[in-house]
Coordinates of C-alpha atoms (C1' of nucleotides) in Angstrom, one line a residue:
Chain A
X1 CA 190.5 -69.1 4.8
X2 CA 188.1 -71.3 3.0
X3 CA 187.5 -70.2 0.0
X4 CA 183.8 -68.6 -0.4
X5 CA 181.4 -70.2 -1.4
X6 CA 179.3 -69.6 -4.8
X7 CA 176.6 -66.4 -4.2
X8 CA 173.5 -67.5 -4.3
X9 CA 172.6 -65.2 -6.6
X10 CA 170.6 -66.4 -9.9
X11 CA 171.4 -63.7 -11.8
X12 CA 174.3 -61.2 -11.5
X13 CA 174.4 -58.5 -9.7
X14 CA 174.8 -55.3 -11.5
X15 CA 177.5 -53.4 -11.1
X16 CA 178.7 -50.6 -13.6
X17 CA 182.3 -50.4 -11.6
X18 CA 183.1 -53.8 -13.5
X19 CA 181.6 -52.2 -16.4
X20 CA 184.3 -49.5 -16.7
X21 CA 186.7 -51.8 -16.1
X22 CA 186.3 -54.4 -18.1
X23 CA 186.0 -52.0 -20.9
X24 CA 189.3 -51.2 -19.8
X25 CA 190.9 -54.2 -20.4
X26 CA 189.2 -54.5 -24.1
X27 CA 190.6 -51.8 -24.6
X28 CA 193.7 -52.8 -23.5
X29 CA 194.5 -49.9 -21.0
X30 CA 195.7 -52.3 -18.6
X31 CA 195.7 -56.7 -19.0
X32 CA 193.3 -57.7 -15.9
X33 CA 195.8 -58.7 -13.4
X34 CA 196.6 -55.6 -13.7
X35 CA 193.1 -54.0 -12.1
X36 CA 194.3 -52.7 -8.6
X37 CA 191.7 -51.5 -5.9
X38 CA 191.7 -50.4 -2.4
X39 CA 189.7 -50.6 0.6
X40 CA 191.8 -47.4 2.3
X41 CA 189.1 -47.0 5.8
X42 CA 190.2 -44.2 8.0
X43 CA 190.9 -45.7 10.9
X44 CA 188.3 -43.7 13.5
X45 CA 186.0 -46.5 14.5
X46 CA 184.9 -50.4 13.6
X47 CA 183.9 -50.9 10.5
X48 CA 180.7 -52.1 10.2
X49 CA 178.1 -53.5 7.2
X50 CA 178.7 -50.9 4.8
X51 CA 181.6 -51.6 4.9
X52 CA 181.6 -54.2 4.1
X53 CA 179.3 -53.7 1.1
X54 CA 182.4 -51.4 -0.2
X55 CA 184.9 -54.6 1.0
X56 CA 183.2 -57.4 -1.0
X57 CA 182.9 -54.9 -4.0
X58 CA 186.7 -53.6 -3.5
X59 CA 188.2 -57.0 -3.0
X60 CA 185.4 -58.8 -5.2
X61 CA 186.6 -57.3 -7.6
X62 CA 191.0 -57.1 -7.9
X63 CA 189.5 -61.4 -7.2
X64 CA 187.1 -60.9 -10.9
X65 CA 189.9 -59.9 -12.3
X66 CA 192.8 -61.7 -11.2
X67 CA 194.4 -58.2 -9.9
X68 CA 195.1 -57.0 -6.7
X69 CA 193.2 -54.7 -3.5
X70 CA 195.1 -52.9 -1.2
X71 CA 194.1 -52.8 2.5
X72 CA 195.1 -49.0 3.4
X73 CA 195.1 -46.8 6.7
X74 CA 194.4 -43.5 5.7
X75 CA 195.7 -41.7 8.7
X76 CA 196.0 -38.0 7.8
X77 CA 194.2 -37.4 11.4
X78 CA 196.0 -37.9 14.7
X79 CA 193.1 -36.5 16.6
X80 CA 190.1 -39.4 15.7
X81 CA 192.8 -42.0 15.2
X82 CA 193.7 -44.9 17.4
X83 CA 194.9 -47.9 16.9
X84 CA 192.7 -50.3 18.6
X85 CA 191.1 -49.6 15.6
X86 CA 193.1 -49.6 13.2
X87 CA 193.9 -54.4 14.4
X88 CA 189.9 -54.5 15.0
X89 CA 190.2 -53.2 11.2
X90 CA 192.3 -55.8 10.1
X91 CA 190.7 -58.8 12.2
X92 CA 187.3 -57.3 10.3
X93 CA 188.8 -57.6 6.8
X94 CA 190.2 -61.7 7.0
X95 CA 187.4 -62.7 9.5
X96 CA 185.5 -61.6 5.8
X97 CA 187.1 -63.9 4.2
X98 CA 189.4 -61.2 2.0
X99 CA 193.5 -61.0 1.8
X100 CA 195.0 -57.6 0.9
X101 CA 197.9 -58.0 -1.5
X102 CA 201.0 -57.0 0.5
X103 CA 201.6 -55.6 3.7
X104 CA 198.7 -53.2 5.6
X105 CA 199.4 -50.0 4.3
X106 CA 198.7 -46.6 6.0
X107 CA 198.5 -43.3 4.2
X108 CA 201.1 -41.5 6.9
X109 CA 203.8 -43.5 5.2
X110 CA 203.8 -41.1 2.0
X111 CA 204.1 -38.9 4.2
X112 CA 207.8 -37.2 3.3
X113 CA 206.4 -37.0 -0.2
X114 CA 203.5 -36.1 0.5
X115 CA 205.4 -33.2 1.3
X116 CA 207.4 -32.6 -0.8
X117 CA 205.4 -33.0 -3.2
X118 CA 203.6 -29.8 -1.8
X119 CA 207.0 -27.8 -2.2
X120 CA 206.5 -29.3 -5.6
X121 CA 202.8 -27.0 -6.3
X122 CA 204.4 -23.7 -4.3
X123 CA 207.3 -23.5 -6.2
X124 CA 205.0 -24.1 -8.9
X125 CA 202.7 -20.9 -7.2
X126 CA 200.2 -23.4 -7.3
X127 CA 199.2 -23.5 -4.0
X128 CA 200.1 -20.9 -0.5
X129 CA 200.1 -20.0 3.4
X130 CA 197.0 -18.5 3.8
X131 CA 196.8 -16.8 7.9
X132 CA 192.8 -16.4 7.8
X133 CA 191.6 -18.0 10.9
X134 CA 189.1 -21.2 10.2
X135 CA 185.9 -18.7 10.4
X136 CA 187.7 -15.6 8.0
X137 CA 188.3 -18.0 5.8
X138 CA 184.6 -19.7 6.4
X139 CA 183.3 -16.5 5.2
X140 CA 186.0 -16.0 2.1
X141 CA 185.2 -19.6 0.2
X142 CA 182.1 -17.4 -0.2
X143 CA 178.4 -18.8 -0.4
X144 CA 177.0 -21.9 -2.9
X145 CA 175.8 -19.3 -4.6
X146 CA 178.3 -16.2 -5.0
X147 CA 181.1 -16.5 -5.4
X148 CA 184.7 -16.5 -2.6
X149 CA 187.3 -13.6 -2.9
X150 CA 190.6 -14.0 -2.7
X151 CA 192.5 -15.0 0.6
X152 CA 195.0 -11.1 1.4
X153 CA 197.8 -14.0 1.3
X154 CA 197.4 -15.6 -1.6
X155 CA 200.3 -13.7 -3.7
X156 CA 203.5 -14.2 -1.5
X157 CA 206.2 -15.2 -2.9
X158 CA 207.7 -18.6 -3.4
X159 CA 210.2 -18.6 -1.0
X160 CA 207.7 -16.9 1.4
X161 CA 205.9 -19.8 1.7
X162 CA 208.3 -22.6 0.2
X163 CA 209.9 -20.8 4.7
X164 CA 206.4 -20.8 6.2
X165 CA 205.3 -23.9 4.9
X166 CA 208.8 -25.8 7.2
X167 CA 208.4 -23.6 9.9
X168 CA 204.6 -25.2 9.9
X169 CA 206.8 -28.2 10.0
X170 CA 209.0 -27.3 12.7
X171 CA 206.5 -26.0 14.7
X172 CA 206.6 -22.9 15.2
X173 CA 203.1 -21.7 15.2
X174 CA 200.0 -23.2 16.8
X175 CA 197.6 -24.6 15.7
X176 CA 195.1 -22.4 13.4
X177 CA 197.6 -20.4 12.6
X178 CA 198.3 -21.7 9.7
X179 CA 197.0 -23.3 6.8
X180 CA 198.9 -24.5 2.9
X181 CA 196.3 -24.1 0.5
X182 CA 196.3 -25.0 -3.0
X183 CA 195.5 -22.0 -5.5
X184 CA 192.6 -23.6 -7.8
X185 CA 189.5 -21.0 -8.3
X186 CA 188.3 -19.4 -5.5
X187 CA 184.8 -18.3 -8.1
X188 CA 184.0 -22.8 -8.5
X189 CA 180.6 -23.2 -8.1
X190 CA 182.2 -26.4 -6.9
X191 CA 183.2 -25.3 -3.1
X192 CA 186.1 -28.4 -2.9
X193 CA 187.8 -26.0 -6.1
X194 CA 187.8 -22.6 -4.1
X195 CA 191.5 -22.7 -2.4
X196 CA 190.4 -26.7 -0.4
X197 CA 193.9 -27.0 2.7
X198 CA 196.7 -29.3 1.5
X199 CA 198.1 -29.4 4.7
X200 CA 197.2 -27.6 8.7
X201 CA 198.8 -28.0 12.0
X202 CA 198.2 -30.7 14.5
X203 CA 200.3 -31.5 17.8
X204 CA 199.3 -34.5 18.8
X205 CA 201.0 -37.4 18.3
X206 CA 200.0 -40.0 16.5
X207 CA 199.4 -43.7 15.8
X208 CA 201.6 -44.6 13.5
X209 CA 204.1 -41.9 12.6
X210 CA 204.0 -40.8 16.5
X211 CA 205.8 -37.1 17.5
X212 CA 207.6 -36.8 13.6
X213 CA 205.2 -35.0 12.2
X214 CA 202.9 -32.3 13.6
X215 CA 202.0 -30.4 9.6
X216 CA 199.0 -33.1 8.6
X217 CA 197.9 -33.7 5.4
X218 CA 193.7 -33.2 4.6
X219 CA 191.8 -36.2 2.7
X220 CA 192.1 -34.2 -0.8
X221 CA 195.8 -33.5 -0.6
X222 CA 196.5 -37.4 0.1
X223 CA 194.0 -39.1 -1.6
X224 CA 194.6 -39.3 -4.9
X225 CA 198.4 -40.0 -4.6
X226 CA 198.3 -42.6 -1.8
X227 CA 196.3 -44.2 -5.3
X228 CA 199.1 -43.0 -7.2
X229 CA 201.9 -43.9 -5.2
X230 CA 200.4 -47.7 -4.3
X231 CA 199.4 -47.9 -8.9
X232 CA 195.6 -48.8 -7.5
X233 CA 194.2 -48.0 -11.0
X234 CA 190.3 -47.8 -10.0
X235 CA 189.9 -46.4 -6.9
X236 CA 185.9 -46.8 -5.4
X237 CA 184.3 -44.4 -3.2
X238 CA 181.1 -43.2 -2.6
X239 CA 179.0 -40.8 -3.6
X240 CA 179.9 -37.6 -1.1
X241 CA 183.0 -38.4 -2.5
X242 CA 182.1 -37.2 -6.2
X243 CA 182.1 -33.3 -5.4
X244 CA 185.5 -33.6 -5.0
X245 CA 186.8 -36.0 -8.2
X246 CA 187.8 -32.6 -10.1
X247 CA 190.2 -32.1 -7.1
X248 CA 191.7 -35.5 -7.0
X249 CA 192.6 -35.5 -11.1
X250 CA 193.6 -31.7 -10.2
X251 CA 195.8 -33.0 -7.8
X252 CA 197.1 -36.0 -9.9
X253 CA 197.3 -32.7 -13.2
X254 CA 199.8 -30.8 -11.7
X255 CA 202.1 -33.5 -9.7
X256 CA 205.4 -36.1 -10.3
X257 CA 203.5 -38.9 -9.3
X258 CA 204.3 -42.3 -10.7
X259 CA 200.6 -43.7 -12.6
X260 CA 197.4 -42.4 -13.1
X261 CA 194.4 -43.2 -11.5
X262 CA 190.5 -43.3 -11.9
X263 CA 188.2 -42.6 -9.2
X264 CA 185.0 -44.1 -9.2
X265 CA 181.6 -43.6 -6.8
X266 CA 178.5 -45.9 -6.1
X267 CA 175.4 -45.9 -3.9
X268 CA 176.6 -46.9 -0.1
X269 CA 174.9 -49.7 2.2
X270 CA 173.0 -48.4 4.5
X271 CA 170.0 -50.5 6.0
X272 CA 166.7 -49.8 7.4
X273 CA 166.0 -50.0 11.3
X274 CA 170.1 -49.7 11.3
X275 CA 172.6 -46.5 11.1
X276 CA 175.4 -47.3 9.6
X277 CA 177.1 -43.8 10.9
X278 CA 181.1 -43.5 12.4
X279 CA 179.5 -41.4 15.4
X280 CA 176.5 -42.5 16.3
X281 CA 177.8 -45.9 16.9
X282 CA 181.1 -44.5 19.2
X283 CA 177.8 -42.7 20.7
X284 CA 175.8 -45.6 21.5
X285 CA 179.5 -47.6 22.9
X286 CA 180.5 -44.6 25.2
X287 CA 177.4 -44.2 26.0
X288 CA 176.5 -47.5 27.2
X289 CA 173.1 -48.3 25.3
X290 CA 174.9 -51.2 23.6
X291 CA 178.2 -53.4 25.6
X292 CA 180.3 -52.1 23.6
X293 CA 181.3 -52.4 20.0
X294 CA 181.0 -56.6 19.5
X295 CA 177.5 -55.4 20.5
X296 CA 175.5 -58.2 19.1
X297 CA 172.9 -55.1 18.4
X298 CA 175.1 -53.4 16.8
X299 CA 175.9 -53.8 13.6
X300 CA 179.3 -53.5 13.8
X301 CA 181.0 -56.0 11.9
X302 CA 182.2 -57.1 15.2
X303 CA 179.1 -56.1 16.7
X304 CA 178.1 -59.0 13.9
X305 CA 180.3 -62.2 14.1
X306 CA 179.0 -62.1 17.0
X307 CA 175.6 -62.1 16.7
X308 CA 176.2 -65.0 15.1
X309 CA 175.8 -64.0 11.6
X310 CA 178.3 -65.4 9.8
X311 CA 180.6 -63.9 6.9
X312 CA 179.3 -66.1 4.3
X313 CA 176.2 -64.9 4.6
X314 CA 177.4 -61.3 5.0
X315 CA 179.5 -61.8 1.8
X316 CA 176.4 -62.9 0.6
X317 CA 174.5 -60.8 0.2
X318 CA 176.4 -58.1 -0.3
X319 CA 177.7 -59.3 -3.8
X320 CA 173.9 -59.7 -4.2
X321 CA 172.9 -56.4 -4.0
X322 CA 173.8 -54.3 -7.3
X323 CA 176.6 -51.5 -7.3
X324 CA 174.8 -48.6 -8.5
X325 CA 174.8 -44.5 -8.5
X326 CA 171.9 -44.4 -6.2
X327 CA 171.9 -44.9 -2.4
X328 CA 168.8 -46.0 -1.6
X329 CA 167.8 -48.2 1.7
X330 CA 167.9 -52.2 2.2
X331 CA 165.6 -53.2 3.7
X332 CA 166.9 -55.6 7.0
X333 CA 164.7 -58.5 5.7
X334 CA 167.3 -58.8 2.8
X335 CA 169.7 -59.0 5.0
X336 CA 167.7 -61.6 7.0
X337 CA 167.1 -64.1 4.2
X338 CA 170.7 -64.1 3.7
X339 CA 171.8 -65.2 6.1
X340 CA 168.7 -67.5 7.1
X341 CA 169.5 -69.1 4.1
X342 CA 173.4 -69.2 4.6
X343 CA 172.4 -70.7 8.5
X344 CA 169.5 -73.5 6.9
X345 CA 172.3 -74.9 5.0
X346 CA 174.9 -75.2 7.3
X347 CA 174.8 -74.3 10.9
X348 CA 173.7 -78.0 12.4
X349 CA 170.9 -79.2 14.4
X350 CA 170.1 -79.1 17.9
X351 CA 167.0 -78.7 20.7
X352 CA 167.1 -76.2 23.1
X353 CA 163.5 -75.5 25.6
X354 CA 163.9 -72.0 26.5
X355 CA 161.0 -71.4 28.5
X356 CA 161.0 -75.0 30.5
X357 CA 158.0 -76.7 31.8
X358 CA 158.4 -79.7 32.8
X359 CA 156.7 -82.9 31.3
X360 CA 156.8 -86.5 33.0
X361 CA 157.1 -89.5 30.9
X362 CA 154.7 -92.8 33.1
X363 CA 155.7 -95.2 31.4
X364 CA 159.3 -94.5 31.4
X365 CA 161.4 -95.7 34.6
X366 CA 163.3 -93.5 36.3
X367 CA 166.6 -94.5 35.9
X368 CA 166.6 -95.2 31.6
X369 CA 168.7 -92.8 29.9
X370 CA 168.5 -94.0 26.2
X371 CA 170.3 -92.9 23.9
X372 CA 168.8 -92.1 20.7
X373 CA 170.3 -90.8 18.0
X374 CA 169.5 -88.4 15.6
X375 CA 171.0 -86.1 11.8
X376 CA 172.7 -83.1 12.7
X377 CA 170.8 -81.7 10.0
X378 CA 167.6 -82.8 7.0
X379 CA 169.6 -82.8 3.6
X380 CA 173.1 -82.1 4.5
X381 CA 175.1 -85.0 5.7
X382 CA 176.5 -83.8 9.1
X383 CA 177.0 -87.3 10.6
X384 CA 174.4 -87.9 14.5
X385 CA 174.5 -87.0 17.6
X386 CA 173.6 -88.6 20.7
X387 CA 169.5 -87.7 23.1
X388 CA 169.5 -88.8 25.2
X389 CA 166.0 -89.5 26.4
X390 CA 164.6 -89.8 29.8
X391 CA 161.5 -90.1 32.1
X392 CA 162.1 -86.2 32.5
X393 CA 162.2 -84.1 30.1
X394 CA 162.0 -80.0 29.5
X395 CA 159.8 -78.5 26.5
X396 CA 158.4 -75.5 26.7
X397 CA 155.8 -73.8 28.2
X398 CA 154.1 -72.8 24.5
X399 CA 153.6 -75.8 23.5
X400 CA 151.8 -76.0 26.0
X401 CA 148.7 -74.7 26.5
X402 CA 145.8 -75.6 28.7
X403 CA 142.8 -74.8 25.9
X404 CA 141.5 -77.4 24.6
X405 CA 139.1 -75.2 22.3
X406 CA 142.0 -74.9 19.5
X407 CA 141.7 -77.3 16.5
X408 CA 144.2 -79.6 15.3
X409 CA 145.1 -76.6 12.5
X410 CA 145.3 -74.1 14.9
X411 CA 147.8 -75.5 18.0
X412 CA 150.0 -78.1 16.6
X413 CA 150.9 -79.0 19.8
X414 CA 150.4 -80.1 23.0
X415 CA 146.9 -81.1 24.9
X416 CA 145.8 -82.8 27.6
X417 CA 144.6 -86.3 25.7
X418 CA 145.8 -86.0 22.4
X419 CA 148.6 -86.7 21.3
X420 CA 152.2 -85.0 19.9
X421 CA 156.0 -86.3 18.5
X422 CA 158.6 -85.2 20.7
X423 CA 161.3 -84.3 17.3
X424 CA 163.4 -87.8 17.0
X425 CA 161.7 -89.4 20.1
X426 CA 158.5 -90.7 20.7
X427 CA 155.1 -89.3 20.0
X428 CA 154.0 -89.2 23.4
X429 CA 150.2 -88.4 25.3
X430 CA 149.0 -85.8 27.8
X431 CA 147.4 -86.5 31.0
X432 CA 147.3 -84.1 33.8
X433 CA 148.8 -81.5 34.6
X434 CA 149.7 -79.9 38.0
X435 CA 149.7 -76.1 39.1
X436 CA 151.5 -73.6 40.5
X437 CA 151.2 -71.0 43.1
X438 CA 149.6 -69.0 39.8
X439 CA 147.2 -71.3 38.0
X440 CA 150.4 -72.3 35.6
X441 CA 151.3 -74.9 34.2
X442 CA 153.8 -76.3 36.5
X443 CA 154.4 -79.9 35.7
X444 CA 152.6 -82.0 33.2
X445 CA 151.9 -86.2 33.3
X446 CA 152.3 -87.6 30.0
X447 CA 152.8 -91.4 28.4
X448 CA 154.1 -92.3 25.5
X449 CA 153.9 -94.1 23.0
X450 CA 155.9 -98.1 22.9
X451 CA 157.9 -97.6 19.1
X452 CA 157.4 -94.3 18.6
X453 CA 160.5 -94.2 17.7
X454 CA 161.3 -93.5 13.8
X455 CA 158.2 -95.5 12.9
X456 CA 154.4 -94.3 12.5
X457 CA 152.0 -94.8 16.1
X458 CA 149.9 -97.1 15.3
X459 CA 146.8 -96.6 13.6
X460 CA 144.8 -94.3 15.1
X461 CA 146.9 -91.6 17.4
X462 CA 147.6 -88.9 15.6
X463 CA 149.9 -86.6 16.4
X464 CA 149.1 -83.1 16.0
X465 CA 152.8 -81.8 15.2
X466 CA 156.0 -81.9 16.2
X467 CA 157.3 -80.5 19.1
X468 CA 160.8 -79.6 20.0
X469 CA 162.7 -81.0 24.3
X470 CA 164.8 -82.0 26.5
X471 CA 166.4 -84.6 28.9
X472 CA 165.1 -82.9 32.5
X473 CA 168.4 -85.4 33.6
X474 CA 171.0 -85.3 31.2
X475 CA 170.7 -81.8 29.6
X476 CA 172.5 -78.7 30.6
X477 CA 171.6 -75.3 32.3
X478 CA 172.2 -72.2 29.9
X479 CA 172.5 -68.7 29.0
X480 CA 170.6 -67.7 26.1
X481 CA 170.9 -64.6 24.9
X482 CA 168.1 -63.7 23.1
X483 CA 168.4 -60.2 20.7
X484 CA 166.0 -58.3 19.6
X485 CA 166.5 -55.4 16.5
X486 CA 168.1 -51.6 18.2
X487 CA 166.0 -49.3 16.9
X488 CA 162.0 -50.2 16.6
X489 CA 161.5 -46.9 14.4
X490 CA 162.7 -47.5 10.3
X491 CA 164.6 -44.8 10.2
X492 CA 166.2 -44.0 13.8
X493 CA 169.1 -41.6 12.2
X494 CA 166.5 -39.1 10.5
X495 CA 163.9 -36.7 10.9
X496 CA 163.6 -35.0 14.8
X497 CA 163.6 -36.1 17.9
X498 CA 167.0 -37.5 19.8
X499 CA 168.3 -41.2 17.9
X500 CA 168.1 -43.0 21.9
X501 CA 163.9 -42.2 21.7
X502 CA 163.6 -44.5 18.8
X503 CA 166.1 -47.2 21.0
X504 CA 164.1 -50.1 21.8
X505 CA 163.9 -50.7 25.2
X506 CA 163.3 -55.3 24.7
X507 CA 166.4 -55.2 22.5
X508 CA 168.0 -57.4 24.9
X509 CA 166.8 -60.5 26.8
X510 CA 168.1 -63.4 28.2
X511 CA 167.5 -66.2 29.8
X512 CA 169.9 -68.0 32.7
X513 CA 167.2 -70.9 32.8
X514 CA 167.2 -72.9 28.6
X515 CA 168.2 -76.5 28.2
X516 CA 170.1 -77.5 25.5
X517 CA 170.8 -81.1 25.2
X518 CA 174.2 -82.3 26.5
X519 CA 175.8 -81.5 22.1
X520 CA 175.4 -78.0 22.3
X521 CA 177.6 -78.0 25.6
X522 CA 180.4 -79.5 23.5
X523 CA 179.9 -76.8 20.5
X524 CA 183.2 -74.8 20.0
X525 CA 183.2 -70.8 21.0
X526 CA 181.0 -69.4 17.9
X527 CA 179.9 -72.0 16.6
X528 CA 175.9 -71.8 14.9
X529 CA 173.0 -74.2 15.3
X530 CA 169.9 -74.2 14.3
X531 CA 167.8 -74.9 16.9
X532 CA 164.9 -76.4 16.3
X533 CA 161.8 -73.9 15.9
X534 CA 163.6 -71.6 17.7
X535 CA 166.4 -69.8 15.4
X536 CA 169.5 -69.9 14.8
X537 CA 171.9 -69.3 17.8
X538 CA 175.7 -69.0 18.3
X539 CA 178.0 -69.9 21.1
X540 CA 179.5 -66.9 21.6
X541 CA 183.2 -67.0 21.1
X542 CA 184.0 -65.2 24.1
X543 CA 181.8 -66.3 27.0
X544 CA 180.6 -70.0 26.0
X545 CA 181.8 -73.2 27.6
X546 CA 181.0 -76.0 28.4
X547 CA 180.5 -76.6 32.1
X548 CA 178.8 -72.4 32.0
X549 CA 177.3 -73.1 28.1
X550 CA 176.5 -69.4 27.0
X551 CA 174.4 -68.7 23.2
X552 CA 173.3 -66.2 21.3
X553 CA 170.6 -65.9 19.5
X554 CA 171.6 -64.5 15.6
X555 CA 168.0 -64.5 14.7
X556 CA 164.8 -66.4 14.9
X557 CA 163.1 -69.5 11.7
X558 CA 161.2 -67.8 9.1
X559 CA 157.8 -67.4 10.9
X560 CA 154.5 -67.9 8.1
X561 CA 152.5 -68.4 11.3
X562 CA 152.4 -66.3 14.4
X563 CA 151.6 -63.4 12.6
X564 CA 148.9 -64.4 11.5
X565 CA 145.4 -63.4 13.0
X566 CA 143.7 -66.6 15.1
X567 CA 147.9 -67.3 15.7
X568 CA 149.0 -67.1 19.3
Chain B
rU1 C1' 167.7 -18.6 -6.3
rG2 C1' 175.5 -22.4 -8.4
rG3 C1' 177.7 -27.1 -8.4
rG4 C1' 176.9 -33.2 -8.5
rG5 C1' 174.0 -37.4 -8.4
rC6 C1' 169.8 -39.8 -8.3
rG7 C1' 164.2 -40.9 -9.5
rU8 C1' 161.0 -47.7 -13.0
rC9 C1' 156.1 -53.0 -8.0
rG10 C1' 155.6 -52.0 -0.7
rC11 C1' 161.9 -52.8 -0.5
rC12 C1' 166.9 -53.1 -3.8
rA13 C1' 166.4 -53.0 -9.3
rA14 C1' 166.9 -54.7 -14.8
rG15 C1' 166.4 -52.8 -18.9
rC16 C1' 170.0 -48.2 -23.6
rG17 C1' 163.8 -47.4 -29.2
rG18 C1' 160.2 -52.7 -30.4
rC19 C1' 155.9 -53.8 -26.6
rA20 C1' 158.8 -54.1 -18.2
rA21 C1' 164.2 -59.0 -15.5
rG22 C1' 165.1 -60.8 -11.2
rG23 C1' 166.3 -61.1 -5.0
rC24 C1' 163.3 -59.6 -0.2
rA25 C1' 158.6 -58.8 1.7
rA26 C1' 153.5 -60.2 0.2
rC27 C1' 149.3 -63.5 -0.6
rG28 C1' 147.5 -68.0 -2.6
rG29 C1' 149.3 -74.0 -3.1
rG30 C1' 152.1 -78.7 -2.4
rU31 C1' 155.2 -81.9 0.8
rU32 C1' 157.5 -82.2 5.0
rU33 C1' 158.9 -86.2 13.0
rU34 C1' 160.6 -78.4 12.0
rG35 C1' 154.0 -73.8 11.7
rA36 C1' 161.8 -74.0 9.3
rU37 C1' 163.2 -75.6 4.0
rC38 C1' 162.0 -77.7 -0.7
rC39 C1' 158.3 -76.4 -4.7
rC40 C1' 155.0 -74.5 -7.2
rG41 C1' 151.3 -70.1 -8.4
rU42 C1' 150.0 -65.4 -7.8
rC43 C1' 151.6 -60.5 -7.2
rA44 C1' 154.0 -52.7 -12.0
rU45 C1' 148.5 -52.6 -18.9
rU46 C1' 153.3 -49.4 -16.6
rC47 C1' 158.3 -46.8 -16.0
rG48 C1' 158.3 -38.6 -10.8
rG49 C1' 155.4 -35.1 -13.9
rA50 C1' 153.8 -32.6 -18.7
rG51 C1' 154.1 -32.2 -23.6
rG52 C1' 157.4 -33.2 -28.3
rU53 C1' 159.6 -36.9 -32.0
rU54 C1' 158.8 -41.4 -33.6
rC55 C1' 155.1 -46.5 -37.3
rG56 C1' 156.7 -47.0 -32.3
rA57 C1' 159.4 -45.0 -26.1
rA58 C1' 161.0 -46.6 -19.6
rU59 C1' 164.5 -45.8 -23.1
rC60 C1' 165.6 -39.6 -27.6
rC61 C1' 164.2 -33.6 -26.5
rU62 C1' 161.9 -29.5 -24.0
rC63 C1' 159.7 -28.1 -19.6
rC64 C1' 158.0 -29.3 -14.3
rC65 C1' 158.2 -31.4 -10.2
rG66 C1' 160.5 -34.5 -6.3
rC67 C1' 165.2 -36.2 -3.3
rC68 C1' 170.3 -37.5 -1.2
rC69 C1' 175.4 -34.2 -1.0
rC70 C1' 178.6 -29.5 -1.1
rA71 C1' 180.0 -24.3 2.0
rG72 C1' 185.6 -29.2 9.0
rC73 C1' 191.8 -26.7 8.9
rC74 C1' 186.8 -35.0 9.1
rA75 C1' 187.4 -38.3 5.7

RNA sequence: UGGGGCGUCGCCAAGCGGCAAGGCAACGGGUUUUGAUCCCGUCAUUCGGAGGUUCGAAUCCUCCCGCCCCAGCCA
């Protein structure tokens, strides 16, 4: 994997966790190389942009201190988890450019240890098997403002508890019939401490352990211990787990764990116009509102990849965001800015005509093909590509108008009787236009000005502007998928009404009669280009091939013109 | 009306008692064979509110207001 470029941030984003680790190192609590973090996804869906931030924080911190970061699947709930997600998540982390320490870990690899620790708690009088139903337990738990009351099973003997737990493990009881709970404090103002559940019965096959278990540990009874087993020093999670920290610490204090990790919470990343909830994303997929988890409109890492958002752009974006304790909503414009910034520098240029209008250059002979050469990038040294120029060309319909009243400043494109430069080629003049049955321009007849390739036109000829073009005979027809934001509302999650009410009905448009210059057809799948004057596009990683080119629009060029009054 | 977290420019945010960084967006202007990029400039007399301490407060104290999270045998 190539080394990530240095972030573009001028000042390093603040990160209070980094400061804490640095202080720990300086205080001699641990060596910098001993810093261990982990990224602990539950394999119950595909990773999204919010996870990307967490990945960058965890792997980034480990990198900065020369420590290590583990990838660990928090697979404690077989009813929601699948191997498909495990595979996709590993793929995503690798694609983002990170390498986890050693083998992939699974919480389920530690199930034997967790079971032994549960027995330990029972022996210490710190846990008991409870027969209350879920509804009853909820009642007993009390309300936020009123204390709960003890379960009638709270004082069972250690022997009985041990026996019951063993029988739960052997599948003697139905799902929901019994749970193992910690004996903490039913009056705690922190609901998480009102005798939380340690084990519940789930007679389901697990993607990693098969049918070995029919009881599964809860998140709370697993997470801190997983960290301790792996020697994680700084366990970083999102804000909603702050209330769980006392419980996290409680288990680590009660159990003979091999190390003492500390939990720190930061605000998760939210983007406007974007939904980041596995449940909602899954719904979009399951109900067919998008074409799968890797639909380019999805904020999943798989989707962003297919869209052409580069791993480097995603990393730069995440690294530029502060790690703080507030959870705000970042504007997608900021993300898009990071994408354009990266693609502008790294994407070779090419020309593609999305809405073709035929142009016949009357003073260029029919059978002639002039091989022009054009730089692949205006600033970076990426070499040149061959650009064939012929008598018949395509330009974009938007680059020609029959309205002759527009000033040169307002319309820097082609107008009858005036000149325009064809990018990387000649200056041409439009002479006349033929219309189709609807009265729309069908064919434009033009003439080129000799000796204007790489040269200024003679005195007196002032092109209105520069437009892009493709040879009609040497160019290739291509399919281009144009995407816009999936949601029209800034906060589609929020407020009343259904998520679907906020879907943009025009978020996907497929253009099948686009024309691209020949060099673009040869693009490798998943390579990005700037189609000049249009935007950034990526050759689809699955559907593109030289014989049948398919590009996905990543994002348009920044446009400071068309939105303005008087613009078009 | 319990507990936890947070409130500084439209958005994300620095700041930790000495007189409001930066990024995104926006708006002017310059360069340009991409109306892109790049470059230059403008953009909070004010820090949720009200009191108080101090020569001096966004930073300390008090009270108030607002937003988010917690009552899954989800993570």
